[in-house]
Amino acid sequence: MYVHESVTPDSLYACECGGVLEVEATAWINLSKGADGKPELEVFGFSEGDYAVKCAECGKEHTGTALGRAVGGVIYGDGGKDWFRG
């Protein structure tokens, strides 16, 4: 599953081409029954195995850059490659 957030003109990170960088990662989603009986979704974790930092405009991969490695650190933490649970 890929989740895309809307971007704004003041987004922090951009590619050399001027496009906005996006992160794609497989997420573990919990489905539960809400108080009103309607379904609720909660992101439980992310897999580091297939995350990517890419430019939305030109598609250039930035996963191996310092920014991409920092995003990976958020996803799988300092303890090694695993699922982030949060």
Tab-separated table of C-alpha atoms in Angstrom:
chain	number	residue	atom	x	y	z
A	1	MET	CA	0.000	0.000	0.000
A	2	TYR	CA	1.326	3.422	-0.855
A	3	VAL	CA	0.194	6.506	0.979
A	4	HIS	CA	0.688	9.876	-0.698
A	5	GLU	CA	0.401	13.131	1.199
A	6	SER	CA	-0.522	16.320	-0.625
A	7	VAL	CA	2.447	18.577	-1.096
A	8	THR	CA	2.594	22.288	-0.520
A	9	PRO	CA	4.855	24.969	-1.998
A	10	ASP	CA	6.861	25.023	1.254
A	11	SER	CA	7.729	21.299	1.228
A	12	LEU	CA	11.175	20.818	2.749
A	13	TYR	CA	12.916	18.520	0.295
A	14	ALA	CA	13.157	18.808	-3.473
A	15	CYS	CA	15.020	17.026	-6.246
A	16	GLU	CA	17.550	18.742	-8.496
A	17	CYS	CA	14.795	18.949	-11.130
A	18	GLY	CA	12.605	20.938	-8.734
A	19	GLY	CA	10.192	18.070	-8.032
A	20	VAL	CA	9.108	17.175	-4.493
A	21	LEU	CA	10.586	14.070	-2.871
A	22	GLU	CA	8.138	11.417	-1.665
A	23	VAL	CA	8.597	8.340	0.502
A	24	GLU	CA	6.959	5.034	-0.358
A	25	ALA	CA	6.891	2.208	2.201
A	26	THR	CA	4.792	-0.869	2.838
A	27	ALA	CA	2.690	-0.311	5.947
A	28	TRP	CA	1.025	-2.668	8.392
A	29	ILE	CA	-2.509	-1.356	8.948
A	30	ASN	CA	-4.743	-2.445	11.813
A	31	LEU	CA	-8.483	-2.474	11.226
A	32	SER	CA	-10.693	-2.074	14.270
A	33	LYS	CA	-14.301	-1.278	15.046
A	34	GLY	CA	-14.736	2.336	16.179
A	35	ALA	CA	-16.998	3.480	18.997
A	36	ASP	CA	-19.657	4.369	16.414
A	37	GLY	CA	-19.401	0.920	14.815
A	38	LYS	CA	-17.593	2.211	11.729
A	39	PRO	CA	-14.208	0.783	10.722
A	40	GLU	CA	-11.060	2.613	11.823
A	41	LEU	CA	-7.628	2.200	10.259
A	42	GLU	CA	-4.422	2.654	12.222
A	43	VAL	CA	-0.898	2.470	10.818
A	44	PHE	CA	0.906	0.007	13.075
A	45	GLY	CA	4.290	-0.148	11.365
A	46	PHE	CA	6.371	0.134	8.204
A	47	SER	CA	8.637	-2.334	6.437
A	48	GLU	CA	12.149	-1.160	5.644
A	49	GLY	CA	12.535	-3.855	3.013
A	50	ASP	CA	11.022	-1.877	0.187
A	51	TYR	CA	10.963	1.756	1.239
A	52	ALA	CA	12.046	4.297	-1.337
A	53	VAL	CA	12.622	8.035	-1.497
A	54	LYS	CA	11.807	9.208	-5.023
A	55	CYS	CA	11.135	12.423	-6.882
A	56	ALA	CA	7.445	12.818	-7.723
A	57	GLU	CA	8.355	14.735	-10.891
A	58	CYS	CA	11.235	12.877	-12.591
A	59	GLY	CA	11.218	9.592	-10.624
A	60	LYS	CA	14.886	9.812	-9.615
A	61	GLU	CA	15.674	7.533	-6.663
A	62	HIS	CA	17.160	9.262	-3.597
A	63	THR	CA	17.095	6.276	-1.208
A	64	GLY	CA	20.913	5.992	-1.089
A	65	THR	CA	21.465	9.664	-0.281
A	66	ALA	CA	21.951	11.058	3.225
A	67	LEU	CA	18.277	12.051	3.278
A	68	GLY	CA	17.204	8.599	2.101
A	69	ARG	CA	19.320	6.903	4.773
A	70	ALA	CA	17.859	9.229	7.417
A	71	VAL	CA	14.341	8.253	6.320
A	72	GLY	CA	15.368	4.584	6.539
A	73	GLY	CA	16.619	5.236	10.073
A	74	VAL	CA	13.179	6.531	11.012
A	75	ILE	CA	11.505	3.490	9.460
A	76	TYR	CA	13.690	0.758	10.975
A	77	GLY	CA	15.385	2.569	13.848
A	78	ASP	CA	18.969	2.338	15.006
A	79	GLY	CA	18.753	-1.312	16.063
A	80	GLY	CA	18.824	-2.760	12.566
A	81	LYS	CA	16.469	-3.734	9.796
A	82	ASP	CA	13.055	-4.746	11.099
A	83	TRP	CA	9.473	-3.517	11.289
A	84	PHE	CA	8.880	-0.196	12.979
A	85	ARG	CA	5.956	-0.516	15.356
A	86	GLY	CA	4.330	2.665	16.472
